[in-house]
XYZ file of N, CA and C in Angstrom:
834
model
N -15.294 -35.029 166.422
C -16.696 -35.326 166.712
C -17.566 -34.393 165.879
N -18.598 -34.947 165.184
C -19.388 -34.113 164.290
C -20.385 -33.252 165.055
N -20.944 -32.286 164.332
C -21.838 -31.282 164.902
C -23.047 -31.921 165.568
N -23.636 -32.915 164.905
C -24.841 -33.572 165.414
C -24.576 -34.275 166.737
N -23.457 -34.999 166.831
C -23.133 -35.733 168.048
C -22.864 -34.777 169.206
N -22.177 -33.692 168.933
C -21.893 -32.705 169.976
C -23.183 -32.054 170.471
N -24.083 -31.718 169.543
C -25.376 -31.160 169.928
C -26.163 -32.148 170.793
N -26.134 -33.405 170.413
C -26.834 -34.432 171.174
C -26.326 -34.496 172.603
N -25.010 -34.427 172.779
C -24.418 -34.455 174.116
C -24.900 -33.267 174.945
N -24.958 -32.094 174.338
C -25.425 -30.918 175.065
C -26.906 -31.046 175.443
N -27.735 -31.348 174.469
C -29.164 -31.316 174.675
C -29.681 -32.455 175.551
N -28.931 -33.562 175.628
C -29.385 -34.686 176.447
C -29.378 -34.360 177.933
N -28.640 -33.328 178.330
C -28.591 -32.934 179.750
C -29.317 -31.622 180.007
N -30.221 -31.265 179.100
C -30.950 -30.009 179.223
C -31.974 -30.063 180.356
N -32.023 -29.009 181.140
C -33.020 -28.868 182.205
C -33.843 -27.623 181.939
N -35.170 -27.755 182.023
C -36.051 -26.613 181.760
C -36.910 -26.324 182.977
N -37.374 -25.096 183.061
C -38.330 -24.711 184.096
C -39.339 -23.765 183.481
N -40.585 -23.932 183.844
C -41.679 -23.122 183.296
C -42.053 -22.052 184.311
N -42.155 -20.801 183.854
C -42.541 -19.696 184.727
C -43.979 -19.260 184.485
N -44.398 -19.175 183.238
C -45.731 -18.669 182.920
C -46.137 -19.145 181.538
N -47.426 -19.400 181.332
C -47.934 -19.819 180.033
C -49.358 -19.298 179.861
N -49.749 -18.964 178.627
C -51.104 -18.476 178.388
C -51.441 -18.558 176.909
N -52.707 -18.362 176.622
C -53.227 -18.284 175.247
C -54.225 -17.145 175.243
N -53.905 -16.066 174.539
C -54.811 -14.913 174.533
C -54.528 -14.021 173.328
N -55.429 -13.055 173.165
C -55.238 -12.060 172.119
C -54.619 -10.814 172.725
N -53.583 -10.303 172.085
C -52.936 -9.071 172.568
C -53.881 -7.887 172.375
N -53.734 -6.883 173.207
C -54.484 -5.651 173.026
C -53.816 -4.793 171.950
N -54.558 -3.805 171.477
C -53.981 -2.890 170.479
C -52.889 -2.024 171.099
N -52.828 -2.000 172.443
C -51.794 -1.237 173.142
C -50.612 -2.129 173.559
N -50.577 -3.346 173.035
C -49.495 -4.306 173.342
C -48.176 -3.735 172.815
N -47.272 -3.376 173.749
C -46.052 -2.693 173.305
C -45.034 -2.629 174.449
N -43.793 -2.900 174.128
C -42.681 -2.671 175.046
C -41.416 -2.587 174.198
N -40.538 -1.652 174.557
C -39.359 -1.401 173.730
C -38.065 -1.587 174.527
N -37.113 -2.249 173.883
C -35.737 -2.356 174.385
C -35.650 -2.784 175.847
N -36.228 -3.949 176.123
C -36.087 -4.529 177.463
C -35.311 -5.842 177.328
N -34.668 -6.266 178.416
C -33.845 -7.488 178.388
C -34.314 -8.408 179.495
N -35.144 -9.403 179.162
C -35.709 -10.280 180.199
C -34.703 -11.301 180.715
N -34.925 -11.757 181.950
C -34.118 -12.805 182.553
C -34.754 -14.183 182.318
N -35.634 -14.287 181.351
C -36.279 -15.536 181.004
C -36.387 -15.604 179.483
N -36.529 -16.809 178.976
C -36.724 -16.990 177.539
C -38.221 -17.096 177.246
N -38.601 -16.909 175.965
C -40.019 -16.920 175.594
C -40.230 -17.718 174.316
N -41.369 -18.377 174.255
C -41.899 -18.928 173.009
C -43.177 -18.166 172.677
N -43.322 -17.734 171.424
C -44.589 -17.212 170.891
C -44.993 -18.125 169.744
N -46.228 -18.665 169.811
C -46.757 -19.397 168.657
C -47.948 -18.607 168.127
N -47.780 -18.057 166.937
C -48.761 -17.133 166.368
C -49.910 -17.908 165.729
N -51.145 -17.583 166.139
C -52.324 -18.224 165.585
C -53.068 -17.310 164.599
N -53.174 -16.041 164.957
C -53.866 -15.062 164.110
C -53.239 -13.691 164.316
N -53.598 -12.761 163.416
C -53.267 -11.359 163.616
C -51.895 -10.936 163.117
N -51.558 -9.696 163.435
C -50.308 -9.091 162.959
C -49.630 -8.357 164.090
N -48.332 -8.174 163.950
C -47.570 -7.462 164.961
C -46.108 -7.369 164.569
N -45.336 -6.802 165.470
C -43.912 -6.555 165.187
C -43.089 -7.015 166.367
N -41.954 -7.696 166.077
C -41.002 -8.098 167.104
C -39.604 -7.644 166.705
N -38.802 -7.347 167.695
C -37.389 -7.100 167.467
C -36.618 -7.937 168.483
N -35.720 -8.784 167.991
C -34.908 -9.652 168.858
C -33.453 -9.352 168.543
N -32.759 -8.776 169.503
C -31.410 -8.294 169.220
C -31.512 -7.173 168.197
N -30.825 -7.318 167.080
C -30.876 -6.297 166.023
C -31.784 -6.676 164.859
N -32.511 -7.795 164.994
C -33.328 -8.282 163.878
C -34.810 -8.008 164.127
N -35.479 -7.497 163.105
C -36.904 -7.188 163.189
C -37.721 -8.224 162.419
N -38.911 -8.525 162.944
C -39.785 -9.525 162.348
C -41.238 -9.066 162.368
N -41.999 -9.549 161.379
C -43.441 -9.380 161.345
C -44.030 -10.791 161.278
N -44.175 -11.460 162.425
C -44.576 -12.868 162.448
C -45.922 -13.120 161.792
N -46.055 -14.325 161.239
C -47.297 -14.742 160.585
C -47.788 -16.031 161.236
N -49.086 -16.331 161.096
C -49.636 -17.539 161.708
C -48.871 -18.804 161.294
N -48.641 -19.690 162.289
C -47.919 -20.922 162.040
C -46.437 -20.833 162.337
N -45.961 -19.647 162.707
C -44.557 -19.487 163.062
C -44.385 -19.584 164.572
N -43.350 -20.302 164.992
C -43.006 -20.435 166.398
C -41.737 -19.633 166.641
N -41.848 -18.611 167.485
C -40.723 -17.717 167.759
C -40.076 -18.060 169.087
N -38.758 -18.062 169.087
C -37.954 -18.260 170.288
C -37.226 -16.964 170.588
N -37.427 -16.442 171.788
C -36.807 -15.177 172.194
C -35.940 -15.461 173.424
N -34.622 -15.592 173.241
C -33.738 -16.053 174.318
C -33.595 -15.020 175.438
N -33.401 -15.537 176.636
C -33.169 -14.653 177.775
C -31.879 -13.852 177.591
N -31.851 -12.707 178.244
C -30.708 -11.794 178.222
C -30.383 -11.281 176.818
N -31.419 -11.247 175.980
C -31.309 -10.648 174.650
C -32.274 -9.480 174.592
N -31.797 -8.319 174.164
C -32.653 -7.134 174.107
C -33.773 -7.350 173.108
N -35.015 -7.026 173.539
C -36.193 -7.310 172.730
C -37.163 -6.139 172.727
N -37.987 -6.097 171.690
C -39.094 -5.129 171.610
C -40.262 -5.816 170.945
N -41.470 -5.327 171.230
C -42.655 -5.838 170.536
C -43.721 -4.763 170.496
N -44.631 -4.908 169.522
C -45.682 -3.913 169.391
C -46.800 -4.431 168.502
N -48.053 -4.044 168.816
C -49.142 -4.215 167.871
C -48.955 -3.162 166.771
N -49.440 -3.443 165.580
C -49.234 -2.506 164.470
C -50.549 -2.068 163.812
N -51.675 -2.703 164.217
C -52.981 -2.284 163.682
C -54.076 -2.783 164.623
N -55.299 -2.811 164.159
C -56.406 -3.229 165.016
C -56.653 -4.743 164.937
N -55.671 -5.497 164.392
C -55.750 -6.952 164.352
C -54.517 -7.538 165.062
N -54.418 -7.316 166.368
C -53.215 -7.810 167.076
C -53.192 -9.326 167.157
N -52.043 -9.849 167.583
C -51.843 -11.298 167.639
C -52.830 -12.014 168.557
N -53.270 -13.196 168.114
C -53.811 -14.223 168.987
C -52.700 -15.259 169.045
N -52.195 -15.564 170.244
C -51.017 -16.420 170.309
C -50.965 -17.209 171.601
N -50.306 -18.360 171.506
C -49.846 -19.074 172.685
C -48.494 -18.493 173.063
N -48.189 -18.454 174.346
C -46.871 -17.956 174.767
C -46.492 -18.556 176.120
N -45.213 -18.614 176.346
C -44.735 -19.058 177.658
C -43.388 -18.424 177.956
N -43.132 -18.275 179.239
C -41.835 -17.814 179.752
C -41.165 -19.011 180.427
N -39.876 -19.207 180.187
C -39.216 -20.392 180.717
C -37.710 -20.163 180.822
N -37.032 -21.111 181.434
C -35.564 -21.137 181.412
C -35.120 -22.481 180.863
N -33.957 -22.503 180.220
C -33.362 -23.727 179.696
C -31.874 -23.687 180.014
N -31.395 -24.697 180.745
C -30.002 -24.670 181.197
C -29.312 -26.011 180.977
N -28.015 -25.925 180.745
C -27.146 -27.090 180.675
C -26.031 -26.870 181.700
N -25.957 -27.746 182.686
C -24.943 -27.579 183.731
C -25.061 -26.281 184.475
N -26.295 -25.795 184.636
C -26.530 -24.527 185.336
C -26.287 -23.293 184.508
N -25.913 -23.469 183.235
C -25.638 -22.340 182.345
C -26.784 -22.188 181.346
N -27.205 -20.961 181.112
C -28.228 -20.640 180.117
C -27.871 -21.289 178.785
N -28.773 -22.135 178.274
C -28.541 -22.839 177.001
C -28.159 -21.879 175.883
N -28.747 -20.695 175.904
C -28.560 -19.754 174.794
C -27.278 -18.935 174.920
N -26.524 -19.204 176.008
C -25.165 -18.694 176.091
C -24.181 -19.676 175.469
N -24.648 -20.911 175.254
C -23.825 -21.962 174.650
C -24.157 -22.119 173.166
N -25.468 -22.173 172.864
C -25.929 -22.432 171.504
C -26.756 -21.259 170.979
N -26.568 -20.952 169.706
C -27.337 -19.890 169.057
C -28.332 -20.526 168.104
N -29.618 -20.258 168.346
C -30.698 -20.810 167.526
C -31.296 -19.712 166.644
N -31.882 -20.100 165.504
C -32.691 -19.123 164.751
C -33.814 -18.601 165.650
N -34.276 -17.414 165.365
C -35.327 -16.825 166.211
C -36.709 -17.373 165.932
N -36.903 -18.045 164.807
C -38.216 -18.644 164.563
C -38.093 -19.834 163.612
N -39.138 -20.636 163.603
C -39.232 -21.732 162.631
C -40.646 -21.802 162.082
N -40.764 -22.331 160.887
C -42.071 -22.607 160.279
C -42.473 -24.013 160.741
N -43.587 -24.105 161.449
C -43.995 -25.370 162.042
C -44.655 -26.271 161.007
N -44.153 -27.507 160.897
C -44.727 -28.468 159.938
C -46.110 -28.942 160.375
N -46.318 -29.075 161.675
C -47.576 -29.607 162.200
C -48.126 -28.651 163.257
N -48.810 -27.564 162.836
C -49.322 -26.576 163.807
C -50.241 -27.195 164.853
N -51.039 -28.189 164.471
C -51.967 -28.816 165.424
C -51.202 -29.456 166.573
N -50.080 -30.101 166.275
C -49.270 -30.752 167.302
C -48.721 -29.725 168.291
N -48.248 -28.580 167.786
C -47.738 -27.521 168.652
C -48.867 -26.939 169.520
N -50.047 -26.758 168.940
C -51.185 -26.266 169.707
C -51.549 -27.250 170.826
N -51.545 -28.527 170.499
C -51.871 -29.543 171.506
C -50.840 -29.540 172.638
N -49.566 -29.343 172.278
C -48.518 -29.309 173.297
C -48.702 -28.104 174.205
N -48.989 -26.940 173.615
C -49.238 -25.736 174.428
C -50.461 -25.932 175.316
N -51.529 -26.554 174.771
C -52.725 -26.770 175.573
C -52.447 -27.700 176.752
N -51.583 -28.689 176.537
C -51.195 -29.572 177.647
C -50.417 -28.800 178.713
N -49.497 -27.930 178.275
C -48.750 -27.114 179.244
C -49.723 -26.255 180.054
N -50.689 -25.643 179.363
C -51.694 -24.811 180.026
C -52.491 -25.610 181.056
N -52.920 -26.799 180.662
C -53.727 -27.640 181.551
C -52.958 -28.001 182.811
N -51.716 -28.424 182.648
C -50.924 -28.817 183.816
C -50.527 -27.611 184.662
N -50.286 -26.474 184.014
C -49.912 -25.267 184.768
C -51.050 -24.809 185.678
N -52.278 -25.093 185.269
C -53.455 -24.670 186.064
C -53.881 -25.723 187.077
N -53.303 -26.919 186.962
C -53.706 -28.025 187.829
C -53.061 -27.909 189.207
N -53.799 -28.393 190.203
C -53.259 -28.405 191.562
C -52.680 -29.745 191.958
N -52.623 -30.681 191.004
C -52.085 -32.015 191.313
C -50.582 -31.937 191.614
N -50.118 -32.856 192.461
C -48.713 -32.798 192.888
C -47.758 -33.056 191.712
N -48.212 -33.789 190.709
C -47.360 -34.115 189.563
C -47.452 -33.096 188.441
N -48.333 -32.094 188.591
C -48.674 -31.214 187.465
C -47.474 -30.405 186.977
N -46.657 -29.865 187.900
C -45.532 -29.049 187.464
C -44.520 -29.890 186.705
N -44.324 -31.133 187.131
C -43.429 -32.031 186.419
C -43.930 -32.280 185.003
N -45.228 -32.511 184.855
C -45.811 -32.756 183.538
C -45.717 -31.505 182.658
N -45.925 -30.328 183.265
C -45.817 -29.083 182.501
C -44.399 -28.910 181.964
N -43.403 -29.240 182.799
C -41.998 -29.131 182.356
C -41.693 -30.143 181.253
N -42.245 -31.347 181.381
C -41.994 -32.362 180.340
C -42.605 -31.934 179.006
N -43.753 -31.278 179.060
C -44.387 -30.798 177.830
C -43.643 -29.597 177.263
N -43.059 -28.775 178.153
C -42.238 -27.669 177.689
C -40.991 -28.223 176.965
N -40.397 -29.265 177.526
C -39.249 -29.914 176.873
C -39.663 -30.487 175.507
N -40.886 -31.005 175.450
C -41.410 -31.513 174.182
C -41.568 -30.369 173.176
N -42.026 -29.199 173.635
C -42.177 -28.050 172.762
C -40.823 -27.605 172.204
N -39.819 -27.576 173.070
C -38.470 -27.228 172.626
C -37.948 -28.249 171.610
N -38.310 -29.519 171.829
C -37.938 -30.564 170.881
C -38.596 -30.342 169.525
N -39.891 -29.977 169.541
C -40.596 -29.689 168.290
C -39.901 -28.553 167.548
N -39.467 -27.547 168.305
C -38.786 -26.413 167.693
C -37.514 -26.874 166.968
N -36.718 -27.674 167.667
C -35.455 -28.146 167.079
C -35.726 -29.064 165.881
N -36.783 -29.892 165.972
C -37.136 -30.796 164.873
C -37.502 -30.050 163.599
N -37.985 -28.825 163.742
C -38.379 -28.027 162.581
C -37.241 -27.181 162.031
N -36.026 -27.387 162.563
C -34.848 -26.655 162.090
C -33.948 -27.574 161.290
N -33.145 -26.963 160.441
C -31.995 -27.648 159.863
C -30.873 -27.494 160.898
N -30.218 -28.603 161.277
C -29.216 -28.539 162.335
C -28.081 -27.562 162.011
N -27.869 -27.279 160.727
C -26.824 -26.315 160.372
C -27.198 -24.902 160.817
N -28.475 -24.693 161.168
C -28.922 -23.380 161.656
C -28.563 -23.161 163.114
N -28.163 -24.224 163.819
C -27.773 -24.109 165.226
C -26.256 -23.994 165.289
N -25.773 -22.931 165.893
C -24.328 -22.716 165.964
C -23.903 -22.500 167.415
N -22.618 -22.485 167.630
C -22.079 -22.288 168.968
C -21.722 -20.826 169.185
N -22.118 -20.312 170.347
C -21.798 -18.911 170.677
C -20.296 -18.760 170.848
N -19.706 -19.727 171.538
C -18.263 -19.696 171.806
C -17.611 -20.831 171.008
N -17.143 -20.531 169.815
C -16.582 -21.564 168.939
C -15.339 -22.221 169.543
N -14.402 -21.465 170.159
C -13.245 -22.131 170.793
C -13.658 -23.153 171.852
N -14.688 -22.831 172.649
C -15.180 -23.780 173.661
C -15.771 -25.009 172.991
N -16.506 -24.797 171.912
C -17.089 -25.907 171.145
C -15.986 -26.809 170.603
N -14.929 -26.204 170.059
C -13.818 -26.983 169.511
C -13.115 -27.788 170.594
N -12.953 -27.187 171.778
C -12.349 -27.904 172.899
C -13.201 -29.113 173.301
N -14.523 -28.896 173.417
C -15.397 -29.984 173.822
C -15.395 -31.090 172.773
N -15.373 -30.724 171.510
C -15.339 -31.718 170.438
C -14.097 -32.591 170.544
N -12.955 -31.947 170.825
C -11.693 -32.675 170.966
C -11.725 -33.606 172.175
N -12.292 -33.105 173.274
C -12.355 -33.905 174.508
C -13.265 -35.128 174.324
N -14.466 -34.916 173.780
C -15.436 -36.007 173.630
C -14.959 -37.038 172.602
N -14.280 -36.570 171.564
C -13.700 -37.507 170.585
C -12.638 -38.370 171.254
N -11.816 -37.746 172.088
C -10.765 -38.493 172.819
C -11.408 -39.546 173.722
N -12.459 -39.159 174.447
C -13.115 -40.121 175.346
C -13.667 -41.302 174.557
N -14.361 -41.017 173.452
C -14.921 -42.097 172.634
C -13.830 -43.029 172.091
N -12.703 -42.439 171.686
C -11.628 -43.233 171.084
C -10.821 -44.021 172.105
N -10.911 -43.628 173.374
C -10.098 -44.275 174.405
C -10.946 -44.820 175.559
N -12.191 -45.173 175.242
C -13.120 -45.569 176.303
C -12.668 -46.838 177.036
N -11.774 -47.628 176.410
C -11.297 -48.837 177.063
C -10.120 -48.561 178.006
N -9.644 -47.318 178.033
C -8.518 -46.959 178.886
C -8.998 -46.335 180.196
N -8.055 -46.202 181.124
C -8.352 -45.449 182.348
C -8.136 -43.961 182.061
N -9.205 -43.260 181.794
C -9.115 -41.842 181.423
C -9.262 -40.999 182.689
N -8.292 -40.155 182.952
C -8.354 -39.313 184.137
C -8.699 -37.874 183.761
N -9.162 -37.129 184.741
C -9.439 -35.703 184.551
C -8.156 -34.992 184.135
N -7.033 -35.401 184.735
C -5.738 -34.795 184.401
C -5.412 -34.988 182.926
N -5.680 -36.192 182.398
C -5.435 -36.463 180.979
C -6.243 -35.498 180.098
N -7.528 -35.381 180.411
C -8.410 -34.545 179.599
C -8.037 -33.074 179.695
N -7.705 -32.648 180.911
C -7.341 -31.242 181.118
C -6.084 -30.879 180.310
N -5.143 -31.827 180.221
C -3.912 -31.576 179.480
C -4.191 -31.385 177.984
N -5.185 -32.103 177.459
C -5.503 -32.004 176.027
C -5.845 -30.580 175.639
N -6.568 -29.878 176.525
C -7.016 -28.509 176.221
C -6.275 -27.461 177.045
N -5.151 -27.877 177.647
C -4.260 -26.950 178.364
C -4.996 -26.176 179.471
N -5.731 -26.921 180.301
C -6.449 -26.304 181.419
C -5.975 -26.907 182.727
N -6.104 -26.153 183.809
C -5.878 -26.701 185.143
C -7.033 -27.675 185.421
N -6.777 -28.843 186.025
C -7.834 -29.827 186.268
C -9.074 -29.267 186.967
N -8.881 -28.414 187.975
C -10.046 -27.860 188.687
C -10.895 -26.987 187.769
N -10.238 -26.181 186.955
C -10.963 -25.332 186.004
C -11.635 -26.208 184.954
N -10.930 -27.258 184.528
C -11.469 -28.138 183.492
C -12.764 -28.810 183.959
N -12.811 -29.257 185.194
C -14.027 -29.906 185.728
C -15.218 -28.947 185.629
N -15.020 -27.687 186.015
C -16.094 -26.686 185.929
C -16.500 -26.446 184.489
N -15.499 -26.314 183.617
C -15.741 -26.078 182.190
C -16.562 -27.227 181.587
N -16.172 -28.453 181.870
C -16.849 -29.625 181.314
C -18.298 -29.668 181.782
N -18.515 -29.469 183.076
C -19.877 -29.547 183.611
C -20.748 -28.425 183.043
N -20.184 -27.243 182.868
C -20.958 -26.137 182.280
C -21.381 -26.457 180.855
N -20.516 -27.131 180.120
C -20.802 -27.418 178.714
C -21.715 -28.626 178.530
N -21.526 -29.674 179.324
C -22.240 -30.937 179.106
C -23.339 -31.197 180.139
N -23.191 -30.614 181.320
C -24.247 -30.764 182.322
C -23.922 -31.757 183.431
N -22.859 -32.552 183.250
C -22.435 -33.508 184.285
C -20.911 -33.440 184.402
N -20.343 -33.845 185.568
C -18.878 -33.855 185.715
C -18.250 -34.844 184.741
N -16.964 -34.638 184.388
C -16.318 -35.521 183.401
C -16.272 -36.996 183.819
N -15.981 -37.298 185.078
C -15.920 -38.707 185.510
C -17.283 -39.375 185.372
N -18.341 -38.643 185.691
C -19.703 -39.170 185.540
C -19.976 -39.482 184.069
N -19.567 -38.576 183.206
C -19.773 -38.770 181.768
C -18.985 -39.990 181.265
N -17.713 -40.086 181.667
C -16.870 -41.205 181.226
C -17.445 -42.533 181.706
N -17.858 -42.589 182.959
C -18.453 -43.827 183.486
C -19.691 -44.216 182.688
N -20.527 -43.237 182.385
C -21.722 -43.515 181.600
C -21.392 -44.090 180.237
N -20.346 -43.534 179.589
C -19.904 -44.032 178.295
C -19.352 -45.455 178.398
N -18.622 -45.735 179.478
C -18.100 -47.085 179.679
C -19.244 -48.099 179.880
N -20.253 -47.682 180.628
C -21.403 -48.579 180.852
C -22.157 -48.802 179.539
N -22.285 -47.759 178.712
C -22.913 -47.936 177.400
C -22.172 -48.963 176.566
N -20.814 -48.887 176.615
C -19.993 -49.843 175.863
C -20.139 -51.242 176.459
N -20.222 -51.332 177.780
C -20.400 -52.627 178.437
C -21.727 -53.257 178.025
N -22.789 -52.460 177.954
C -24.099 -52.977 177.536
C -24.003 -53.546 176.118
N -23.284 -52.843 175.250
C -23.099 -53.315 173.881
C -22.367 -54.658 173.860
N -21.273 -54.768 174.650
C -20.485 -55.996 174.670
C -21.244 -57.155 175.306
N -22.013 -56.873 176.336
C -22.812 -57.920 176.976
C -23.865 -58.487 176.029
N -24.345 -57.629 175.145
C -25.392 -58.047 174.199
C -24.806 -58.760 172.981
N -23.647 -58.283 172.518
C -23.139 -58.734 171.207
C -21.908 -59.616 171.257
N -21.315 -59.830 172.421
C -20.092 -60.634 172.473
C -20.232 -61.736 173.509
N -19.474 -62.835 173.348
C -19.546 -63.940 174.316
C -18.618 -63.757 175.515
N -17.928 -62.630 175.587
C -16.953 -62.406 176.667
C -17.633 -62.475 178.041
N -16.868 -62.936 179.021
C -17.392 -62.990 180.397
C -17.537 -61.578 180.957
N -18.316 -61.467 182.015
C -18.487 -60.169 182.675
C -17.143 -59.659 183.181
N -16.339 -60.559 183.747
C -15.016 -60.179 184.243
C -14.136 -59.651 183.110
N -14.148 -60.328 181.963
C -13.343 -59.901 180.822
C -13.786 -58.539 180.301
N -15.103 -58.326 180.259
C -15.635 -57.037 179.780
C -15.235 -55.926 180.744
N -15.334 -56.182 182.031
C -14.941 -55.172 183.037
C -13.471 -54.814 182.868
N -12.616 -55.815 182.744
C -11.176 -55.549 182.575
C -10.902 -54.832 181.264
N -11.600 -55.214 180.210
C -11.426 -54.582 178.898
C -11.737 -53.087 178.951
N -12.679 -52.719 179.808
C -13.086 -51.313 179.916
C -12.362 -50.570 181.027
N -11.333 -51.187 181.592
C -10.506 -50.479 182.567
C -10.983 -50.563 184.000
N -11.947 -51.459 184.289
C -12.412 -51.650 185.666
C -11.607 -52.798 186.285
N -10.688 -52.496 187.189
C -9.884 -53.532 187.815
C -10.645 -54.232 188.934
N -11.691 -53.581 189.436
C -12.488 -54.128 190.537
C -13.849 -54.554 189.981
N -14.111 -55.851 189.915
C -15.366 -56.359 189.358
C -16.576 -55.891 190.167
N -16.424 -55.821 191.502
C -17.526 -55.371 192.352
C -17.889 -53.928 192.012
N -16.874 -53.077 191.847
C -17.139 -51.667 191.514
C -17.834 -51.570 190.146
N -17.358 -52.374 189.176
C -17.988 -52.356 187.854
C -19.462 -52.748 187.948
N -19.750 -53.827 188.685
C -21.134 -54.304 188.828
C -22.009 -53.261 189.514
N -21.430 -52.586 190.517
C -22.177 -51.572 191.249
C -22.494 -50.375 190.352
N -21.512 -49.933 189.551
C -21.731 -48.821 188.633
C -22.721 -49.207 187.539
N -22.614 -50.447 187.068
C -23.527 -50.921 186.020
C -24.968 -50.902 186.537
N -25.156 -51.394 187.758
C -26.508 -51.430 188.325
C -27.027 -50.005 188.596
N -26.120 -49.125 188.978
C -26.514 -47.736 189.240
C -27.061 -47.083 187.965
N -26.473 -47.442 186.807
C -26.882 -46.822 185.529
C -28.050 -47.547 184.851
N -28.189 -48.858 185.114
C -29.191 -49.636 184.369
C -30.294 -50.249 185.227
N -30.064 -50.306 186.531
C -31.062 -50.901 187.412
C -30.910 -52.404 187.608
N -29.894 -53.003 186.975
C -29.636 -54.435 187.157
C -28.143 -54.691 187.017
N -27.683 -55.846 187.541
C -26.260 -56.140 187.431
C -25.952 -56.669 186.022
N -24.675 -56.762 185.634
C -24.345 -57.165 184.264
C -24.916 -58.522 183.852
N -24.882 -59.508 184.770
C -25.399 -60.846 184.431
C -26.903 -60.781 184.182
N -27.622 -60.066 185.027
C -29.076 -59.899 184.833
C -29.369 -59.205 183.520
N -28.557 -58.198 183.208
C -28.747 -57.442 181.966
C -28.550 -58.360 180.766
N -27.510 -59.162 180.795
C -27.243 -60.075 179.673
C -28.408 -61.065 179.486
N -28.917 -61.629 180.579
C -30.049 -62.550 180.493
C -31.285 -61.862 179.918
N -31.508 -60.626 180.372
C -32.691 -59.871 179.913
C -32.594 -59.579 178.425
N -31.450 -59.132 177.973
C -31.303 -58.779 176.558
C -31.286 -60.033 175.696
N -30.807 -61.132 176.229
C -30.842 -62.395 175.479
C -32.292 -62.829 175.240
N -33.130 -62.660 176.269
C -34.566 -62.983 176.126
C -35.219 -62.077 175.087
N -34.906 -60.786 175.166
C -35.532 -59.816 174.262
C -35.118 -60.024 172.824
N -33.870 -60.496 172.583
C -33.378 -60.630 171.219
C -33.565 -62.011 170.647
N -34.075 -62.951 171.474
C -34.287 -64.309 170.982
C -35.417 -64.329 169.955
N -35.330 -65.182 168.893
C -36.387 -65.245 167.890
C -37.670 -65.838 168.445
C-alpha cells in the first residue's frame, strides 16, 4: 500500500478538539523556555518578528508562515525586538483512535501558505464560533479547525510527512494491502493478527490505535464500498453481490449496507441509476 493511501486511511478518522483561539499582538515580554505542553498549537504569523524553538530546531518565523507545534514536544518562544508578532493562534488536540496524531505521524514544523487570505478567514471563523453561545458553535469551531489542519497538509509535499514508528507503519501497510486484495473473502481478526505475528486481542487494540476504528468495522466498510461499486457498475443481483463479498446472510448484508449508506442495496442501485442516467 502506497504512502498516500496509508495517510488517507489515518487522516480520514482524525478527531480534533479546540481548547483556545485568539488573534493578538504579543508583548515585548512574550517569552517562555523549555516547556512541554499537553496540547498542540498553530501559529499563523501576520506581522512582526520573534523566535521559536520546537524540539531541537530553532526558527525565526516570517509573515505568511503557518507553524505547527505538536503536543508533548519541548518548546520555547521569545520576542526579539520591539516589533513582536501579530498572529492568529490556537491550542488544540488531534487524535486517531484516541492516540495523539503526532505520536503516529511526523509533520514539518511549518509551511508557506499559498493563500494567506483563506487561512485568515478560517481562523476568523474559528474565533467567531468559539465566542458564540449557540448550541452548534463548538461543533462548527471544530469543523473549521479540521479545515485549518487540512489547509496545512495541502500546503505540504506528502513526502514531508513521515511515520514516527516505521515498523508500525509497515505492519499497517501490509494489513491494509491484504484487506484490499482479499475483500471478497471472509477476513477474520485471527487472519490479520497472524500476518503481523500478534495476539488477536493485542492486534485489535493496535489496529484501532493506528486507524481509529476496530478492524471488523474497517473491513465491513471496505466491503460496503465494494458493494456500492458493483451495484453501480455491474448487472449482478443483490444476492450475488452479497455472496461475492462473503456475506452468507442477505438480511445481514442489507442491514449493514443501510447502516453505512442510509438505504438498502436495491434503493441504492435505483438511486445511482437515476443519477447516472443521461
